[in-house]
Tab-separated table of C-alpha atoms in Angstrom:
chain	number	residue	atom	x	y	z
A	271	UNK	CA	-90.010	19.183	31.755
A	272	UNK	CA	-88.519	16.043	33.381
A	273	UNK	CA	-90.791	14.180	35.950
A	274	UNK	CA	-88.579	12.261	37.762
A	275	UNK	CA	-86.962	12.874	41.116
A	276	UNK	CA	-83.417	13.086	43.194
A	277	UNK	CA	-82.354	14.354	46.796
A	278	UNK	CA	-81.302	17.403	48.388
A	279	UNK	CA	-78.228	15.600	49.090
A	280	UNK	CA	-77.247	15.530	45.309
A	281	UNK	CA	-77.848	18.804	44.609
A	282	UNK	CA	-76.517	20.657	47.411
A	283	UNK	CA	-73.687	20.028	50.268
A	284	UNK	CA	-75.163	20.742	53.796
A	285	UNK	CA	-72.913	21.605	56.734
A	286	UNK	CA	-73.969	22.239	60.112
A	287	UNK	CA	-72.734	25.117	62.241
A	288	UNK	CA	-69.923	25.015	64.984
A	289	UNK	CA	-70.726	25.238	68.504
A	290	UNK	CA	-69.435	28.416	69.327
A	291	UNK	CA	-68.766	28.646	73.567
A	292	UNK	CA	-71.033	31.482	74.281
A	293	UNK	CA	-68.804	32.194	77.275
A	294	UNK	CA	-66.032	33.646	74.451
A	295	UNK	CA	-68.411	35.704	72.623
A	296	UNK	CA	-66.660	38.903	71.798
A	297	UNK	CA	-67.585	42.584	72.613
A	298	UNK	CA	-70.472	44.384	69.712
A	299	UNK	CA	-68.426	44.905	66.549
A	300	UNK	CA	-65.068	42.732	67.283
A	301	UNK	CA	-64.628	39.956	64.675
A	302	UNK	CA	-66.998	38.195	62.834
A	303	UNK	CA	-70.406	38.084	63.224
A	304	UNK	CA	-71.514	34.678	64.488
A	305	UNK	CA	-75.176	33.138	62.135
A	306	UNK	CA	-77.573	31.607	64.711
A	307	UNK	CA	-80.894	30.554	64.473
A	308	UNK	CA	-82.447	33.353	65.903
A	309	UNK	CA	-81.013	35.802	63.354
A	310	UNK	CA	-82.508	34.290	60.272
A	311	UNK	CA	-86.304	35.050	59.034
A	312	UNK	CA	-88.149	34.230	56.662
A	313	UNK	CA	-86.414	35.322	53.733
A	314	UNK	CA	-84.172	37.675	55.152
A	315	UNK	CA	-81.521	37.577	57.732
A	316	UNK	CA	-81.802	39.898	60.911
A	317	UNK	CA	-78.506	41.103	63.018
A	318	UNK	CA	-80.077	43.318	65.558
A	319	UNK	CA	-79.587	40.852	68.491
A	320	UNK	CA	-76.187	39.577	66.448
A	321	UNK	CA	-73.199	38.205	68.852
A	322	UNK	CA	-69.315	38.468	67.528
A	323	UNK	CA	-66.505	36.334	67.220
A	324	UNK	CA	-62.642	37.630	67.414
A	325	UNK	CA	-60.980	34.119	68.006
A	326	UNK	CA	-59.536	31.723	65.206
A	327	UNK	CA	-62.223	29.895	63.566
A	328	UNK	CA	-62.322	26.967	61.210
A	329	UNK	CA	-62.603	28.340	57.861
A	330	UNK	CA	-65.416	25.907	57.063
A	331	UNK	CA	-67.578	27.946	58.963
A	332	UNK	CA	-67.188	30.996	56.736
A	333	UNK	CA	-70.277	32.110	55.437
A	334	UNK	CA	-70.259	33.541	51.780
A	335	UNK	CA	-72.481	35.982	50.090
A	336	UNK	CA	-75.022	33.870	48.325
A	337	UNK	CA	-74.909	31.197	50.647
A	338	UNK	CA	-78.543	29.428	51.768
A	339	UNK	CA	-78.356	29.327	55.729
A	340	UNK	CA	-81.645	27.212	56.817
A	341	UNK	CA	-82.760	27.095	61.100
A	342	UNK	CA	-82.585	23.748	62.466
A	343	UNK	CA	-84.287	24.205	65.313
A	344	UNK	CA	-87.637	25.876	64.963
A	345	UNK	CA	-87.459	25.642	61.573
A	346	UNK	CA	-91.076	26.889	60.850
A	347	UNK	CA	-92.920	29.412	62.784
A	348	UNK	CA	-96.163	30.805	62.017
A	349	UNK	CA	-94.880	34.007	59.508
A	350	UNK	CA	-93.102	31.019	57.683
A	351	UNK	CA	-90.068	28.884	57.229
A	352	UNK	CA	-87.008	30.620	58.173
A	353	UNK	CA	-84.220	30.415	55.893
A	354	UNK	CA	-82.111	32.856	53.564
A	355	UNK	CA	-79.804	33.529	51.506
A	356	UNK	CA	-77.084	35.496	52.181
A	357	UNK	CA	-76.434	39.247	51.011
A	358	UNK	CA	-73.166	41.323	51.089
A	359	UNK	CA	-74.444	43.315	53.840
A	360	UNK	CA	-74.611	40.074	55.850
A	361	UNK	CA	-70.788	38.631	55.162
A	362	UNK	CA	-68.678	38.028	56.873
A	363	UNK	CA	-70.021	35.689	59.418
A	364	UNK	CA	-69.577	32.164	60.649
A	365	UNK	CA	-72.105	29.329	60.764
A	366	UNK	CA	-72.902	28.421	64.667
A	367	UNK	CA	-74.424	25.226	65.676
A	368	UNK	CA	-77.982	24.008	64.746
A	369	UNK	CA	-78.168	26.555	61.626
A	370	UNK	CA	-77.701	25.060	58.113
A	371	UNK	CA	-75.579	26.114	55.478
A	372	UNK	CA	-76.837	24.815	51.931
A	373	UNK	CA	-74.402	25.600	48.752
A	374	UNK	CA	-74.955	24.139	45.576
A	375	UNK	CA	-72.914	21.599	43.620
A	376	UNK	CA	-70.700	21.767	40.831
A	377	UNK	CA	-73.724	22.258	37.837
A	378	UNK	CA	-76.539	23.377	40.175
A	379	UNK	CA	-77.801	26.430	40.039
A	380	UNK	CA	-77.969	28.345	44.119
A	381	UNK	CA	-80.588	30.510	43.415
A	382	UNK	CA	-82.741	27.374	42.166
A	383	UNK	CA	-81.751	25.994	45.594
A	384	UNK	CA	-82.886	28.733	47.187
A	385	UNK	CA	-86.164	28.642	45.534
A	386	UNK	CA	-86.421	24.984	46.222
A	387	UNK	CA	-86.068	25.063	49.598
A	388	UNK	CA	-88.420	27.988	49.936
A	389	UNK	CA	-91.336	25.841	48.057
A	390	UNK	CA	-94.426	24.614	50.034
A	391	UNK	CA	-93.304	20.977	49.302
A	392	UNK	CA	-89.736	21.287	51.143
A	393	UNK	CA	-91.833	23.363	54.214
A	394	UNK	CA	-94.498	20.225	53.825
A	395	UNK	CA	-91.407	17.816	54.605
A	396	UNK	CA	-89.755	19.344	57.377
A	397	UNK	CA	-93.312	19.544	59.207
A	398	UNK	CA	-93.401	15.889	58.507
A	399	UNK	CA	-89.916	15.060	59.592
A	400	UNK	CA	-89.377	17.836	62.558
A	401	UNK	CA	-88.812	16.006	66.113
A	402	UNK	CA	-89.401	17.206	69.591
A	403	UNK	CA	-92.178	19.293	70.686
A	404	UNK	CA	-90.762	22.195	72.871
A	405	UNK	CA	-87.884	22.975	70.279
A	406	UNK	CA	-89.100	20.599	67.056
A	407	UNK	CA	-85.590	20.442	65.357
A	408	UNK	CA	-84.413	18.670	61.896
A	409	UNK	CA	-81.083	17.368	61.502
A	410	UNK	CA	-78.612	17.462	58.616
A	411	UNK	CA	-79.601	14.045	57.172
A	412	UNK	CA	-83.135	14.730	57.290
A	413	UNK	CA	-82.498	17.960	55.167
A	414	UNK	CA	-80.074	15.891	52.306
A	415	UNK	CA	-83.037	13.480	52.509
A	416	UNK	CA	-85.614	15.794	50.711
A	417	UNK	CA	-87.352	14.380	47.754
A	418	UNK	CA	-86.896	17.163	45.175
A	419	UNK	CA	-88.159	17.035	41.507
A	420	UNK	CA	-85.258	16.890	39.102
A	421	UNK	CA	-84.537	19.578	36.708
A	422	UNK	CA	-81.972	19.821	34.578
A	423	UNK	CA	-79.253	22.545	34.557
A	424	UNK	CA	-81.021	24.950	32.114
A	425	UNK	CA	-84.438	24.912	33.715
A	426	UNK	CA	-82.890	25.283	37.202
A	427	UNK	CA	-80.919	28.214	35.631
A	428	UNK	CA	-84.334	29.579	34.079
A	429	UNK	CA	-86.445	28.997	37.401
A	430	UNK	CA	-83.712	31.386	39.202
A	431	UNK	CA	-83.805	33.754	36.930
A	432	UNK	CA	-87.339	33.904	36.209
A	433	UNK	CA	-88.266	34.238	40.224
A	434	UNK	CA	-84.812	36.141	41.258
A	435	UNK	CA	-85.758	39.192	38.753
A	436	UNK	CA	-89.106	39.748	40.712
A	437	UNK	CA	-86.653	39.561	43.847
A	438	UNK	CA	-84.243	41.750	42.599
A	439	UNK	CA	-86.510	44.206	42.316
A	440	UNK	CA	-88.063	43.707	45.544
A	441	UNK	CA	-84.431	44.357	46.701
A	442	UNK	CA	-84.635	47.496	45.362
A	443	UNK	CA	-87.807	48.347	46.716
A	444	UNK	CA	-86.523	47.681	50.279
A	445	UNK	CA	-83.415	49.663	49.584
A	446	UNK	CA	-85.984	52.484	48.145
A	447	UNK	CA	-88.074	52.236	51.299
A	448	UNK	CA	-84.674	52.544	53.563
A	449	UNK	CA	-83.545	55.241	52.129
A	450	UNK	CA	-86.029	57.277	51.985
A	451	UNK	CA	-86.849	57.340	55.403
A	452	UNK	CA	-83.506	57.952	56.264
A	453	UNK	CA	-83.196	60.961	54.090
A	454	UNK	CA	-87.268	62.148	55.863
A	455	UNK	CA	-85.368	61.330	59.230
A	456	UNK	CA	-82.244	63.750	58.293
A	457	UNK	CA	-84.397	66.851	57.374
A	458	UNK	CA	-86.575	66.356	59.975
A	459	UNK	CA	-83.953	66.598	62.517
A	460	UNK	CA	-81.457	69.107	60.688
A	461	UNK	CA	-85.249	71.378	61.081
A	462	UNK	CA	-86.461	70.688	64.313
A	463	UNK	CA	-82.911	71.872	66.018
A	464	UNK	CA	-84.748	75.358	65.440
A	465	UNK	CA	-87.824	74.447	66.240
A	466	UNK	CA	-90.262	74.397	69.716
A	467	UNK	CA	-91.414	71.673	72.003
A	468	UNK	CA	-95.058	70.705	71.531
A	469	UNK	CA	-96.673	67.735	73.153
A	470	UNK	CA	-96.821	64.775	71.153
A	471	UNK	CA	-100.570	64.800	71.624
A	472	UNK	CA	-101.117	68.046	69.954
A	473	UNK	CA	-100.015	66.391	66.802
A	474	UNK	CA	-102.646	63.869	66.060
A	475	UNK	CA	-105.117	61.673	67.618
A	476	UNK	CA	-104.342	58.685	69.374
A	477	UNK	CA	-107.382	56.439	68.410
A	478	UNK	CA	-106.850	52.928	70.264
A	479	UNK	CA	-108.181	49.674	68.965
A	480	UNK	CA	-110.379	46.962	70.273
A	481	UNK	CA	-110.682	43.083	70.907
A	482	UNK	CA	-111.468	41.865	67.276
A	483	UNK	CA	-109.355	38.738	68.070
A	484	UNK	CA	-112.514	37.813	70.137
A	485	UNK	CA	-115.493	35.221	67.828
A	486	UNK	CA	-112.854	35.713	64.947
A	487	UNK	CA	-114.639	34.710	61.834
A	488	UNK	CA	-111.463	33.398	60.056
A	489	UNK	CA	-112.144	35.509	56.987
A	490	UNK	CA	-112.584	38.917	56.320
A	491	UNK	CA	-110.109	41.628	57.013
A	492	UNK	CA	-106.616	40.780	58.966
A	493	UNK	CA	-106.812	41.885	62.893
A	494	UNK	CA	-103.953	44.317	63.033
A	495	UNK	CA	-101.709	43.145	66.197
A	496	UNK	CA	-98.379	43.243	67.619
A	497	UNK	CA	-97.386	40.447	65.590
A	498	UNK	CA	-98.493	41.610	62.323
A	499	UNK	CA	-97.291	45.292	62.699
A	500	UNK	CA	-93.467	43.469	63.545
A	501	UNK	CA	-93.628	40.556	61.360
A	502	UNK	CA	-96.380	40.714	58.808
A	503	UNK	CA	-99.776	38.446	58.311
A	504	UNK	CA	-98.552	34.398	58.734
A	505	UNK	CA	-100.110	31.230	60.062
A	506	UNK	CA	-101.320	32.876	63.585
A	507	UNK	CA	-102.810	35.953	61.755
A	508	UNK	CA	-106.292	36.079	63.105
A	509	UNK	CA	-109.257	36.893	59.726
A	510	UNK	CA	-112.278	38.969	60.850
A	511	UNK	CA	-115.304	40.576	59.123
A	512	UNK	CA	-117.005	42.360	62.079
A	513	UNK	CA	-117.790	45.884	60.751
A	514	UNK	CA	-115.576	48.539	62.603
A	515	UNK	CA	-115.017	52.161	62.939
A	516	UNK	CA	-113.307	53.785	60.690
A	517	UNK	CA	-110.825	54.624	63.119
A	518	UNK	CA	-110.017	51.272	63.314
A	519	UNK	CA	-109.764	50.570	60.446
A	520	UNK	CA	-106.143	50.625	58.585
A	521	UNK	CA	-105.440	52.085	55.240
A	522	UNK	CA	-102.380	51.878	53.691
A	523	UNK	CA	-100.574	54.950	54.300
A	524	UNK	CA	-101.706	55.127	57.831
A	525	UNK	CA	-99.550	55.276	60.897
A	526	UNK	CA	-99.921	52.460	63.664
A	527	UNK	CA	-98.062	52.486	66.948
A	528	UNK	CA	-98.232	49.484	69.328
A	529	UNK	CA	-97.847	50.883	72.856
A	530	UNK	CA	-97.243	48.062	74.703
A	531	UNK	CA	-95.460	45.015	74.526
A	532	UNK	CA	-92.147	45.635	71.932
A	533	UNK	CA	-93.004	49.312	71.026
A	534	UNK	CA	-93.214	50.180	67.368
A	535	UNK	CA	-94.417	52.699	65.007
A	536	UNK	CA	-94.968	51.286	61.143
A	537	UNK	CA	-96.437	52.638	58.294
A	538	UNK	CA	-99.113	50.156	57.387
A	539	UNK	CA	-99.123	49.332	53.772
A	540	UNK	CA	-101.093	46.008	53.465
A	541	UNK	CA	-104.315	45.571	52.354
A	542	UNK	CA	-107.327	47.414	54.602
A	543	UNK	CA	-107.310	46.103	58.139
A	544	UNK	CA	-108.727	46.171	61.545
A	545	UNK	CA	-106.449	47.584	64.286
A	546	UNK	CA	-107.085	45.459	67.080
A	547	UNK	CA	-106.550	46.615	70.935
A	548	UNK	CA	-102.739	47.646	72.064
A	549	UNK	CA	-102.603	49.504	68.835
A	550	UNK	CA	-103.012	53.250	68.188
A	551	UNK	CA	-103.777	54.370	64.836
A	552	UNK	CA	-102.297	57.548	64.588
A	553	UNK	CA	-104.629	60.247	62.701
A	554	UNK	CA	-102.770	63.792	62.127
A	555	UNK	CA	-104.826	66.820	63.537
A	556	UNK	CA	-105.683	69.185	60.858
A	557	UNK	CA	-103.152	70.840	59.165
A	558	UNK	CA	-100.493	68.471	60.634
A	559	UNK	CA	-98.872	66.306	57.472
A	560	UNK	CA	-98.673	62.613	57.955
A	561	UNK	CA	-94.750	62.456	58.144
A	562	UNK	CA	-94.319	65.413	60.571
A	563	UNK	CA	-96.066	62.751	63.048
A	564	UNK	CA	-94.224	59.784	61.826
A	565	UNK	CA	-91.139	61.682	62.655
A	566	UNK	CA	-92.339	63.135	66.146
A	567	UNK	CA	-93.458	59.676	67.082
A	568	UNK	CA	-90.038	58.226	66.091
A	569	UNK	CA	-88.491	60.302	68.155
A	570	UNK	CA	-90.049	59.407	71.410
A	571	UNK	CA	-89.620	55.882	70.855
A	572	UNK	CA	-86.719	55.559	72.445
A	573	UNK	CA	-88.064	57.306	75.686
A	574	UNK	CA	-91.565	55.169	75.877
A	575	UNK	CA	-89.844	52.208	75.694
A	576	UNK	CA	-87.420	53.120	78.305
A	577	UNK	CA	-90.565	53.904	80.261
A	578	UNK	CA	-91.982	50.519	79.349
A	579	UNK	CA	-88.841	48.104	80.391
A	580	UNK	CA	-89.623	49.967	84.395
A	581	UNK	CA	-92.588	47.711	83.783
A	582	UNK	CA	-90.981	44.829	85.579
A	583	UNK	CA	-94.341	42.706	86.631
A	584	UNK	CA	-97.025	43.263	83.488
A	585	UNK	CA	-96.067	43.380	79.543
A	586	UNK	CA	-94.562	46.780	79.016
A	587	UNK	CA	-96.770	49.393	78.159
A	588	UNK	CA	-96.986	53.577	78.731
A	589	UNK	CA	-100.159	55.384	79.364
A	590	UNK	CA	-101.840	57.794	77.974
A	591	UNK	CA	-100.095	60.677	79.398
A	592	UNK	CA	-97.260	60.172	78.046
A	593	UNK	CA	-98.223	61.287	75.069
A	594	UNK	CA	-98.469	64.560	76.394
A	595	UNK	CA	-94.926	64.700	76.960
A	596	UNK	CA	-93.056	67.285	74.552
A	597	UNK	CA	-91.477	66.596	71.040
A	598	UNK	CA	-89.063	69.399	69.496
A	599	UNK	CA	-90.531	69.647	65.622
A	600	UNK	CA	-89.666	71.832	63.079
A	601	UNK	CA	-90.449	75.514	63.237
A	602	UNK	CA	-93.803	76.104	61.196
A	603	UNK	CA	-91.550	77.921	58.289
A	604	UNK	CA	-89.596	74.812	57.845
A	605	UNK	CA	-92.697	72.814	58.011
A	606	UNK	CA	-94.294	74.338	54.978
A	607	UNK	CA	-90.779	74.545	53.215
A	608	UNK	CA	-90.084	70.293	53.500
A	609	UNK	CA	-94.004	69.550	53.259
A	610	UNK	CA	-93.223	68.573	49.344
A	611	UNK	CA	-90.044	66.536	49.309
A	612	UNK	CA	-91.264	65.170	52.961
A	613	UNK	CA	-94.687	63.708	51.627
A	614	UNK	CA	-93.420	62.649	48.424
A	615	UNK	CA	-90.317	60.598	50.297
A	616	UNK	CA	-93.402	59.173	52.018
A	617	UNK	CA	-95.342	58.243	49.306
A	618	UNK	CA	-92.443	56.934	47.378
A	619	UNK	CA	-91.751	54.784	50.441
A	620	UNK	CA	-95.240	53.643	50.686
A	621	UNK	CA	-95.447	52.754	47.050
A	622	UNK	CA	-92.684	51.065	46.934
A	623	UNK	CA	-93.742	48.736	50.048
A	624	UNK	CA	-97.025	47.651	47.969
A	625	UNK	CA	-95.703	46.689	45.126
A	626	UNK	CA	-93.711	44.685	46.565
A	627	UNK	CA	-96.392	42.955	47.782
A	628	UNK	CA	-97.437	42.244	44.433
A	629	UNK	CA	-94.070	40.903	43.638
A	630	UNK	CA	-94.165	38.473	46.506
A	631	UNK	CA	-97.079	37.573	45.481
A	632	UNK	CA	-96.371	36.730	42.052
A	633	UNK	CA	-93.393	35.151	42.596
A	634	UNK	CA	-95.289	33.122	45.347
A	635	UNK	CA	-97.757	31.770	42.570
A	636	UNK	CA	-95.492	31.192	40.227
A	637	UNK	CA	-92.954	29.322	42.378
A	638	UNK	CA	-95.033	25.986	42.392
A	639	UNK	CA	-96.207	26.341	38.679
A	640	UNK	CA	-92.563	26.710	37.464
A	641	UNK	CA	-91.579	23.827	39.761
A	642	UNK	CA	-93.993	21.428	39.010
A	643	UNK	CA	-93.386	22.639	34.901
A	644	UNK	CA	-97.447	23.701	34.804
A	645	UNK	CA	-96.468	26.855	33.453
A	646	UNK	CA	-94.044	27.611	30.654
A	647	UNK	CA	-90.651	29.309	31.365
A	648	UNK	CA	-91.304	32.069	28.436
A	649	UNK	CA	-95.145	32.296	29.589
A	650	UNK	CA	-93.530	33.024	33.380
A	651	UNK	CA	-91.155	35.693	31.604
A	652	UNK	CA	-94.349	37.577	30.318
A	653	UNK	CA	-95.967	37.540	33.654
A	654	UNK	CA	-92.687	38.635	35.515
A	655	UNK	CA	-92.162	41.017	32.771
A	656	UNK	CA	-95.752	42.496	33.495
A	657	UNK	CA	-95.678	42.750	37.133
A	658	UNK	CA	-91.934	44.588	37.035
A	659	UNK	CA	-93.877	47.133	34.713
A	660	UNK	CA	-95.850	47.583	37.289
């Protein structure tokens, strides 16, 4: 594999966003969707807090699917750097100030860009290069200045498709996970129309966690908090191997709910944890299945966290009596009738979410191998081959 080097700046054309005036934003769902730096992750770009556009724009700023969008300012955060590439479900939309748009040139390959830029070297550079403290920012130039190793056309074409077949099928997985609680969520509510009232807390056990953040060892288990139940485990996860309860412990499979602060209810699906305070884990009475308290929780959401934003001079929380608070669930005939298909969608769901933590993972390791040519491009295709067995 070659050794030598070239720029980012030869392989790919960078243009910064447009500066938008905020004071013109449209109403929810008029134009175009406008890309800031708050909607992109790591990996994956997020529109819940999206802002629209319905006035001419330049059609430079168009965003296609495919396209790498990169955040200028705050590039890096502790779950990561936070770029993306774009998906259908995420065009149109235009490119707003301090975001970066990366497409490749004529002859380069855009899903080896996007695997280039998501490499620990290019996330080691803009560390190095990042100004300011409050906001640390990187500007176009700095971006075209990356050092990049130089491959040529047909082992940038292999590196994408070696790495973008384990995330195609994490794709799928997420679209598998979607779905299926969708469909759970549909029965669950086309049953419980019948069905009685029942306080929330008859349904399970609302065991909360501790301070484990406190003497952290650094390794061990992860500390379950908000932050990991939102984002996942990243740079500020906190490592601990103090033995714990077993009701604080998470499983995958188990049900977590953070009352306080954002509000959330997740199916935990990493490795074994410890749930740290703020955090219920959520252990069905007897009897009760898993997802008939998923659902019930899910549906007082809504209503806790309205309870929590009247919280005006401490982090938002609810108390413990509001878990007593009624839930409509199905009748028990309907219960026993969707307890198959209702636990299987779960499990599917829930199997689907680990493996594709092995995919992550293995695309992870193989990333820098494949860049750095310690590792074969037909050896890779056995490894990718094994894991999508999986």
């Amino acid at each position: 594999m070659t050794a030598t080097y070239t720029t980012l700046s030869e392989l790919a054309e960078v243009l910064v966003g447009y500066p938008f005036a905020s004071k013109r934003y449209a109403a929810t769902g008029r134009g175009h969707r406008l890309l800031r730096g708050d909607n992109i992750g790591q990996g994956v770009v997020r529109w819940e807090n999206a802002v629209w556009w319905d006035h001419d724009a330049d059609a430079r700023y168009e965003l296609q699917v495919g396209d790498l969008v990169l955040a200028m300012d705050r590039p890096w955060i502790g779950a990561g750097l936070k770029f993306a590439s774009l998906r259908e479900e995420d065009t149109p939309a235009l490119l707003v100030q301090r975001v970066a748009r990366l497409r490749a040139r004529e002859g380069v390959d855009q899903r080896y860009l996007h695997y280039l830029i998501g490499s620990k070297e290019f996330t080691d550079y803009v560390l190095a290069v990042q100004t300011g403290t409050a906001v640390p920012h990187i500007s176009g130039a700095q971006i075209q200045g990356f050092r990049a190793p130089k491959h040529s056309p047909l082992e940038q074409k292999a590196i994408g498709e070696v790495l973008g077949a384990l995330d195609d099928k994490i794709a799928t997985n997420e679209r598998v996970v979607r779905l299926s609680d969708e469909l759970s969520s549909a029965h669950f509510h086309a049953a419980a129309a019948g069905g009685d009232e029942v306080p929330l807390s008859s349904l399970a056990r609302f065991v909360n966690g501790r301070a484990y953040t406190k003497d952290a060892t650094g390794t061990g288990r992860v500390v379950v908090r908000i932050a990991e139940l939102n984002s996942g485990i990243g740079g500020s996860t906190v490592w601990n191997d103090i033995d714990v309860p077993d009701d604080n412990t998470a499983r995958p499979g188990d049900l977590l709910f953070a009352w306080s602060g954002s509000l959330t209810a997740a199916r935990w699906y990493r490795p074994e944890a410890i749930v740290n305070q703020h955090i219920f884990k959520v252990i069905p009475n007897a009897g009760t299945p898993m997802w008939l308290v998923n659902q019930a929780v899910h549906e007082k959401l809504a209503e806790f966290k309205a309870i929590a934003a009247d919280k005006a001079t401490t982090m938002g929380h609810i108390q413990r009596h509001h878990l007593d608070e009624p839930v409509r669930i199905p009748p028990p005939s309907e219960v026993k009738r969707l307890d198959d298909l209702m636990t299987s969608l779960w499990q599917t769901a829930l199997t689907a979410e680990v493996e594709n933590l092995k995919l992550a993972e293995a695309r992870d390791e193989l990333l820098p191998l494949l860049m750095s040519g310690k590792v074969r491009f037909k050896d890779a295709e056995k490894i990718v081959e094994g894991e999508l067995r999986w």
